[in-house]
Structures are given as structure tokens and as C-alpha cells.
PDB file of C-alpha atoms in Angstrom:
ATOM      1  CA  UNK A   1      45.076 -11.350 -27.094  1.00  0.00           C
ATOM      2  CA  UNK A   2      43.072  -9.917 -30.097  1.00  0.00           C
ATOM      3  CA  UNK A   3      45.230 -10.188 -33.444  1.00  0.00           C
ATOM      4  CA  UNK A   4      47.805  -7.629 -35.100  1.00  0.00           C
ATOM      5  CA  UNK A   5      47.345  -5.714 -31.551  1.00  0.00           C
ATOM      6  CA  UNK A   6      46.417  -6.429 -27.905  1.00  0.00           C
ATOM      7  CA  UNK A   7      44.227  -4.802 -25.836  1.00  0.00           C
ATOM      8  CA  UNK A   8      46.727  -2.547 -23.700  1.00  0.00           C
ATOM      9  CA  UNK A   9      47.921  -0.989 -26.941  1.00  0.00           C
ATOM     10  CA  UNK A  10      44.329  -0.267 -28.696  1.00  0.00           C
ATOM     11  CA  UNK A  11      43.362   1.249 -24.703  1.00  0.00           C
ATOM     12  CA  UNK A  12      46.560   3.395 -25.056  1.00  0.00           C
ATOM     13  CA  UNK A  13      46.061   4.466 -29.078  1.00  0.00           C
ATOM     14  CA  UNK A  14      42.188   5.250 -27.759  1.00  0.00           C
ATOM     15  CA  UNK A  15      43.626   7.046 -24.651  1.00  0.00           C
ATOM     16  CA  UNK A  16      45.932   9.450 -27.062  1.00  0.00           C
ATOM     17  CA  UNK A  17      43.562  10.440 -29.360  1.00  0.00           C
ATOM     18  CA  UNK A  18      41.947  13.729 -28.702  1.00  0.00           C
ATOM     19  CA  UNK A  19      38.524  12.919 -30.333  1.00  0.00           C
ATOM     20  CA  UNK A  20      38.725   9.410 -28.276  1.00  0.00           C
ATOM     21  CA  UNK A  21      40.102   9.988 -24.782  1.00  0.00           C
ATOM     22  CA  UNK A  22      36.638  10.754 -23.205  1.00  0.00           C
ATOM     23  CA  UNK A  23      36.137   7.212 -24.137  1.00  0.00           C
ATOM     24  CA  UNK A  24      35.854   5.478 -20.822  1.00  0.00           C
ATOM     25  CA  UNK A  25      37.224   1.380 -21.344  1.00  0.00           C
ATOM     26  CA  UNK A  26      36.747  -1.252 -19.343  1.00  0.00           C
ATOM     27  CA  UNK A  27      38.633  -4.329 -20.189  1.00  0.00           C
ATOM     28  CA  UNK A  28      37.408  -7.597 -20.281  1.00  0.00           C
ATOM     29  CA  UNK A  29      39.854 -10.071 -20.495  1.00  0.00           C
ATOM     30  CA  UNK A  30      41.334 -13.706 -19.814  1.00  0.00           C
ATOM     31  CA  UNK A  31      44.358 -12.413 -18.274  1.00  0.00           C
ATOM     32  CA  UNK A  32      44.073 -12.371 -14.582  1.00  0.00           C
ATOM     33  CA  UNK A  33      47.728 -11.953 -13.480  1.00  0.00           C
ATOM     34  CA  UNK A  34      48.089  -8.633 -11.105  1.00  0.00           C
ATOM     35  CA  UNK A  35      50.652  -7.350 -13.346  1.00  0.00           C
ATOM     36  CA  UNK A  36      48.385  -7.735 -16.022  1.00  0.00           C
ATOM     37  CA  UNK A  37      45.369  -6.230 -14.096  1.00  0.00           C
ATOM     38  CA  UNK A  38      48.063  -3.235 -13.161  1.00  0.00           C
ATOM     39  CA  UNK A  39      48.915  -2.945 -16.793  1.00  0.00           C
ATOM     40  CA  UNK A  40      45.272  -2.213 -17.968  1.00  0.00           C
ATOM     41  CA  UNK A  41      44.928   0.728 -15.697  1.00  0.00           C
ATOM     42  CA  UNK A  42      48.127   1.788 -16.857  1.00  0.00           C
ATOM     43  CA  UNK A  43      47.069   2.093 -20.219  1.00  0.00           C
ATOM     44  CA  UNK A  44      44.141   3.716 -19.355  1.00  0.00           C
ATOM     45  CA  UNK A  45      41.399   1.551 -18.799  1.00  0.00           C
ATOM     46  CA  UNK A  46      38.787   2.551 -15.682  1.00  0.00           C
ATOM     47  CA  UNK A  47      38.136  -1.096 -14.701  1.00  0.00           C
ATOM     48  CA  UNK A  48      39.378  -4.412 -15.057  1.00  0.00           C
ATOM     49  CA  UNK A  49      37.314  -7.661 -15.660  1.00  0.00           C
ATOM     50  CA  UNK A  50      38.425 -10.750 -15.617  1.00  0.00           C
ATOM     51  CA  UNK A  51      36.518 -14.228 -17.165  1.00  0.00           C
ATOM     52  CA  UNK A  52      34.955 -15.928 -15.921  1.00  0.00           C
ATOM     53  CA  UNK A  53      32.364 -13.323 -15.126  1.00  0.00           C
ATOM     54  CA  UNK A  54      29.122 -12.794 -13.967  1.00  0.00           C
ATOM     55  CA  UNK A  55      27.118 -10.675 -16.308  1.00  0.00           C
ATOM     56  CA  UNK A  56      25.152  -9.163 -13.677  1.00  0.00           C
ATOM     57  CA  UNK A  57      27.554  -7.533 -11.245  1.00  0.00           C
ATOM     58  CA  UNK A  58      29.197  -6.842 -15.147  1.00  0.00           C
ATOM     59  CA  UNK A  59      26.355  -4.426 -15.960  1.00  0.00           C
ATOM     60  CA  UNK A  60      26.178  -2.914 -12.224  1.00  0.00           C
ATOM     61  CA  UNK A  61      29.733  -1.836 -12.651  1.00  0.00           C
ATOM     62  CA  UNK A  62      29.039  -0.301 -16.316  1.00  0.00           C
ATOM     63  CA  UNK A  63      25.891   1.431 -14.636  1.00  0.00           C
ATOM     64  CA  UNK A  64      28.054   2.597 -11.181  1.00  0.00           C
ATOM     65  CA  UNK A  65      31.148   4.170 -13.922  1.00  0.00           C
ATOM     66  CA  UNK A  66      28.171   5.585 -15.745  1.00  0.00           C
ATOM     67  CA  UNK A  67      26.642   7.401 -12.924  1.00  0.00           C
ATOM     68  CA  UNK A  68      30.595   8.329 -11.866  1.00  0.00           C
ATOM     69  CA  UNK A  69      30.715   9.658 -15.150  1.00  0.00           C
ATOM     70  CA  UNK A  70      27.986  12.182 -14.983  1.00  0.00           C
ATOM     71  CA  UNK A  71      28.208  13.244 -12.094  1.00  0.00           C
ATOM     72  CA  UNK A  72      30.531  17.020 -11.997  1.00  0.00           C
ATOM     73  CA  UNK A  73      30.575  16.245 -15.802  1.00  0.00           C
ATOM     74  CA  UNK A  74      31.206  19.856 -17.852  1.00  0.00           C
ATOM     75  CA  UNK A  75      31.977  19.250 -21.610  1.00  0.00           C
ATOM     76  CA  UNK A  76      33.184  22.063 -23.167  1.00  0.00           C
ATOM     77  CA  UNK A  77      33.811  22.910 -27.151  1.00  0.00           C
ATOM     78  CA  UNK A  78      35.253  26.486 -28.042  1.00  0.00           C
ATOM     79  CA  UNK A  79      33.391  28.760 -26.104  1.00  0.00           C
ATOM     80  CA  UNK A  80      30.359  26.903 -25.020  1.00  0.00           C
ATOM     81  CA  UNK A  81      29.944  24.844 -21.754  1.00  0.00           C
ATOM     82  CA  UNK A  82      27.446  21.594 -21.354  1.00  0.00           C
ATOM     83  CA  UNK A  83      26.854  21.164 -17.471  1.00  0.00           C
ATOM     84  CA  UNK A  84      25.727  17.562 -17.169  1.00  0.00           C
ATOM     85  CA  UNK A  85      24.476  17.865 -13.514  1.00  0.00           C
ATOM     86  CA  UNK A  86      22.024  21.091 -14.466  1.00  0.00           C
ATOM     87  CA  UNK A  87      21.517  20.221 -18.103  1.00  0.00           C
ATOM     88  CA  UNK A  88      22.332  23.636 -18.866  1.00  0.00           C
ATOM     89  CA  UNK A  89      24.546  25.545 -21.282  1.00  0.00           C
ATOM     90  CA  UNK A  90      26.424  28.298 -20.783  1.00  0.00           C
ATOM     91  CA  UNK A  91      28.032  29.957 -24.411  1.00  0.00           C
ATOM     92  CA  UNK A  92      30.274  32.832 -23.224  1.00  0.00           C
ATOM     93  CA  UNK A  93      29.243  32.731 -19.826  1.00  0.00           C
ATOM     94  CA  UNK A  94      25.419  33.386 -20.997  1.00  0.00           C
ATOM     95  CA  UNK A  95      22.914  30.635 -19.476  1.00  0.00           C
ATOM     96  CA  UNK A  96      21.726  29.487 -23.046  1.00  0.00           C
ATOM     97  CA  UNK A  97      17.966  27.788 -22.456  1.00  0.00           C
ATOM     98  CA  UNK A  98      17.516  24.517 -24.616  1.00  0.00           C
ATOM     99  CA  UNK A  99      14.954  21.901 -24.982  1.00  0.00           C
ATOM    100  CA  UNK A 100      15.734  18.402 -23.992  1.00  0.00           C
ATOM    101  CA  UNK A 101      16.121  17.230 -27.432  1.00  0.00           C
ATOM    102  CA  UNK A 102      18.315  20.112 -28.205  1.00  0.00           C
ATOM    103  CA  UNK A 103      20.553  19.537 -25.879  1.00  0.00           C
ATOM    104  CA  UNK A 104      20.819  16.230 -26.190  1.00  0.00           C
ATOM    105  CA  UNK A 105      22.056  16.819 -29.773  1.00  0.00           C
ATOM    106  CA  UNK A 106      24.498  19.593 -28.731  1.00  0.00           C
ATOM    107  CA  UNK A 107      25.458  17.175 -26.108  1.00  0.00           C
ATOM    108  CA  UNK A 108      26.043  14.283 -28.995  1.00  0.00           C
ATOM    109  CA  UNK A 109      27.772  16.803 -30.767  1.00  0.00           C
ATOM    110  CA  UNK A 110      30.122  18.236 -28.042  1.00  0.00           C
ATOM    111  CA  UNK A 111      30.890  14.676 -27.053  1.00  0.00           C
ATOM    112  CA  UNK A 112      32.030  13.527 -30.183  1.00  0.00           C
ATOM    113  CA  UNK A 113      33.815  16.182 -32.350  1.00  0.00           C
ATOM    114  CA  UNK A 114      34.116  15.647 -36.145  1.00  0.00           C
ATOM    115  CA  UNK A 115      31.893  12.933 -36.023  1.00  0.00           C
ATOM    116  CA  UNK A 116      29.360  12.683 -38.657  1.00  0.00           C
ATOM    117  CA  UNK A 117      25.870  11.620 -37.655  1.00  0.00           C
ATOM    118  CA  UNK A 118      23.386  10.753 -40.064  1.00  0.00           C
ATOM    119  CA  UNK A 119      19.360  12.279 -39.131  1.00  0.00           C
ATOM    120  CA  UNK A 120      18.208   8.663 -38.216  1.00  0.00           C
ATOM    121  CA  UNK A 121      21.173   8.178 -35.295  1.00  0.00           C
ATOM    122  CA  UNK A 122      20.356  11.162 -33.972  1.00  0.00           C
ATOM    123  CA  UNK A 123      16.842  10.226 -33.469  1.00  0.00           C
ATOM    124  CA  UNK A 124      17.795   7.404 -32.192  1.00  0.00           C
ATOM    125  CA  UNK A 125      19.443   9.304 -29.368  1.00  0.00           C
ATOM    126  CA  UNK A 126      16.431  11.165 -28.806  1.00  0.00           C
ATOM    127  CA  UNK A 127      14.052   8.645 -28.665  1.00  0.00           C
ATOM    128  CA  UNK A 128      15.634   6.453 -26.189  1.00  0.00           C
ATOM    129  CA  UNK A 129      13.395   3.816 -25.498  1.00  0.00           C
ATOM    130  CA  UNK A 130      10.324   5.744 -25.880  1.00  0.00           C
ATOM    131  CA  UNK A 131      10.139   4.532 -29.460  1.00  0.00           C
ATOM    132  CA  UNK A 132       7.927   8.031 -30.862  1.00  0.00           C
ATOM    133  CA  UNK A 133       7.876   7.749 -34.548  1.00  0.00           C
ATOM    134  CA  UNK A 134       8.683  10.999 -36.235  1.00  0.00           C
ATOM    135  CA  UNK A 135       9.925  12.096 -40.140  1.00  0.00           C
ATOM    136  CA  UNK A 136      13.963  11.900 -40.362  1.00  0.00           C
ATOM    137  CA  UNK A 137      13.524  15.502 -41.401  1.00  0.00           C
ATOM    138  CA  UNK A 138      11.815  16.352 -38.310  1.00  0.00           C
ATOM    139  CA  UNK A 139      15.631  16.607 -37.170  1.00  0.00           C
ATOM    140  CA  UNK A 140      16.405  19.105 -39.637  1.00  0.00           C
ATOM    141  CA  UNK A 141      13.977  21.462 -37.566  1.00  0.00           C
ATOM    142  CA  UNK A 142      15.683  20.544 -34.260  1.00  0.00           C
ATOM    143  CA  UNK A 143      19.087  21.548 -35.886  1.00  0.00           C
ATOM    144  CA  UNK A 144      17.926  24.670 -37.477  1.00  0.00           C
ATOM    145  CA  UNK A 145      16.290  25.456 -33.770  1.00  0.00           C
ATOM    146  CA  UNK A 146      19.576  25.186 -32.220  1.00  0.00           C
ATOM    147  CA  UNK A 147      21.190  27.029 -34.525  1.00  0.00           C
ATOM    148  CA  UNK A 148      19.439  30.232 -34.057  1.00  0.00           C
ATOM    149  CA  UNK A 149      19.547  29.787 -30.376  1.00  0.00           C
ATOM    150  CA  UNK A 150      23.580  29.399 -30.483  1.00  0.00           C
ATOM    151  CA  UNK A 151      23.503  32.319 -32.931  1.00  0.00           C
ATOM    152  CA  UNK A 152      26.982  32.713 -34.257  1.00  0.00           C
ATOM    153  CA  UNK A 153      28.077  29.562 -32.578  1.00  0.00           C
ATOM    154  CA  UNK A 154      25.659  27.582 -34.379  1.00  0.00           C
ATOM    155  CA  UNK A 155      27.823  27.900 -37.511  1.00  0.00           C
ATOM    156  CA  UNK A 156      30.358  25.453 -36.013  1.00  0.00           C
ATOM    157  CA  UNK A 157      27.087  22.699 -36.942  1.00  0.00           C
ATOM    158  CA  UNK A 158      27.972  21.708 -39.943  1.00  0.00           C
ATOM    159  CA  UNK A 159      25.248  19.837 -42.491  1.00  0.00           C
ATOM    160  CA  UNK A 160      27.364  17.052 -44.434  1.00  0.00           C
ATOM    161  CA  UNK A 161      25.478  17.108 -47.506  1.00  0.00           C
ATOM    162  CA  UNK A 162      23.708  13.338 -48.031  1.00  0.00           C
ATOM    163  CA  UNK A 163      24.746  12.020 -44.954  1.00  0.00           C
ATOM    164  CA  UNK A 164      23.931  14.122 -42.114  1.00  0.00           C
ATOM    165  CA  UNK A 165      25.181  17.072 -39.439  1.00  0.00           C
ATOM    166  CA  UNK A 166      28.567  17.361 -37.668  1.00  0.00           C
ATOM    167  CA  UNK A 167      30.499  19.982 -35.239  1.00  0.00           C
ATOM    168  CA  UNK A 168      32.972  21.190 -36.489  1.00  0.00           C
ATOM    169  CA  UNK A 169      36.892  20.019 -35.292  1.00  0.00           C
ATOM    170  CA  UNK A 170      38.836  23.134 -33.599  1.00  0.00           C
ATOM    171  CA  UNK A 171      41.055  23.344 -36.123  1.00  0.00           C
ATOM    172  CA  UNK A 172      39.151  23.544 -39.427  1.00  0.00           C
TER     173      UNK A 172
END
């Protein structure tokens, strides 16, 4: 019911997109009809809300499709393998040892291909809700880290000059 397109299309559009299919939707919507509920998972969608709702069994069921999510997670980019449920990387079949932060940011990276982000959303992910204050360039030293420690891989980090770093897409 959201203008120019509803939500069953955008899921499916989201679902076909190689750089957006990880995306994991969960649709919260006036329609309550089953062939409407049977429609959203058709298109993609992992759950299936419908108002009126309670905003706390709302959030337990993002937090339980969270967990779900990580859980057996591998993410995988070229030749390099993230294993969610040992935080460890693997490049070539070589155990690759990273620092948290590191791998969060290869993690960011891995997880969202192409995508541009600038220094200050990546600390963002890495402080949490720790709130440290640290220099924006302080990231430039994590990235150059992670580079050497991916060796040749680490050329598929791209810097996007003025606005921040990116992995490379497969096909560039």
C-alpha cells in the first residue's frame, strides 16, 4: 500500500538484486488476509507482521531472525571466507588472524559489496554502543592494517577519494 509500488514488489526487486538479497525483510503491514500473508513469503520476506502489533514481541522476533541469522553464517567474497560462528577468516583456505575491529570492517565490507562507506560510518560500526571517541583517521590505520594482512587481497579495498573506502564489485 506504499505509492508508485507495493510492498510485495519492492521485497521481490530487493530479493533479485545481487548486492541486496542478503537483505533479510520482514513485512509489516495492514493486510492480514492469508493470501496476503502467503504472498509476502512468496516474495521473499522471512516474516510477516500484521497491525495492530505489539512492539515488544515485534523486537523479540527481529532479535530471534537475528540470532537465526548468525548462526552457520559463512560470507564469502572472491577467495576469502568470513565464518560468523568462529569470527575467523579463511583467504585461500589460510586461517587469516584479525582483530575485532578488523574484522568487523572486512565483515561490513563483505556484507555489502560496492558500497561506499565514509570513515565516520565505519566507526560507528565499531564503536557500537561503547561510544570511545577516536580521530576519523584513526580508521585509515585500521584499513591500511588489514590491508597488509590480506596481502594481495587487500587490493580489492578500494579508498574512494573524499568520501571513504569500498570493496570492490566482482566484476570491476
Amino acid at each position: 500500500m506504499i505509492p508508485e509500488i507495493d510492498g510485495f514488489e519492492l521485497c521481490k526487486m530487493i530479493k533479485n538484486d545481487n548486492n541486496l538479497k542478503s537483505v533479510q525483510i520482514i513485512m509489516l503491514t495492514a493486510k492480514k488476509m492469508e493470501e496476503d500473508i502467503l504472498k509476502g513469503f512468496e516474495s521473499g520476506a522471512i516474516d510477516y507482521i500484521s497491525k495492530p502489533f505489539s512492539n515488544r514481541i515485534l523486537l523479540a522476533r527481529i532479535k530471534a531472525h537475528l540470532l537465526n541469522s548468525t548462526i552457520n553464517t559463512q560470507k564469502s567474497y572472491k577467495n576469502i571466507t568470513l565464518d560468523n560462528l568462529r569470527k575467523s577468516v579463511t583467504l585461500d583456505g589460510k586461517l587469516i588472524k584479525l582483530t575485532k575491529f578488523e574484522y568487523i570492517i572486512l565483515e561490513t565490507f563483505i556484507t555489502n559489496v560496492g558500497i561506499v562507506f565514509s570513515r565516520s560510518q565505519l566507526l560507528s560500526y565499531l564503536r557500537g554502543d561503547d561510544g570511545f571517541n577516536v580521530s576519523e583517521r584513526a580508521m585509515d590505520v585500521q584499513i591500511v592494517n588489514l590491508r597488509k594482512k590480506l596481502g594481495d587481497f587487500g587490493s580489492n579495498i578500494e579508498t574512494v577519494r573524499g568520501l571513504g573506502y569500498k570493496l570492490k564489485e566482482c566484476n570491476e
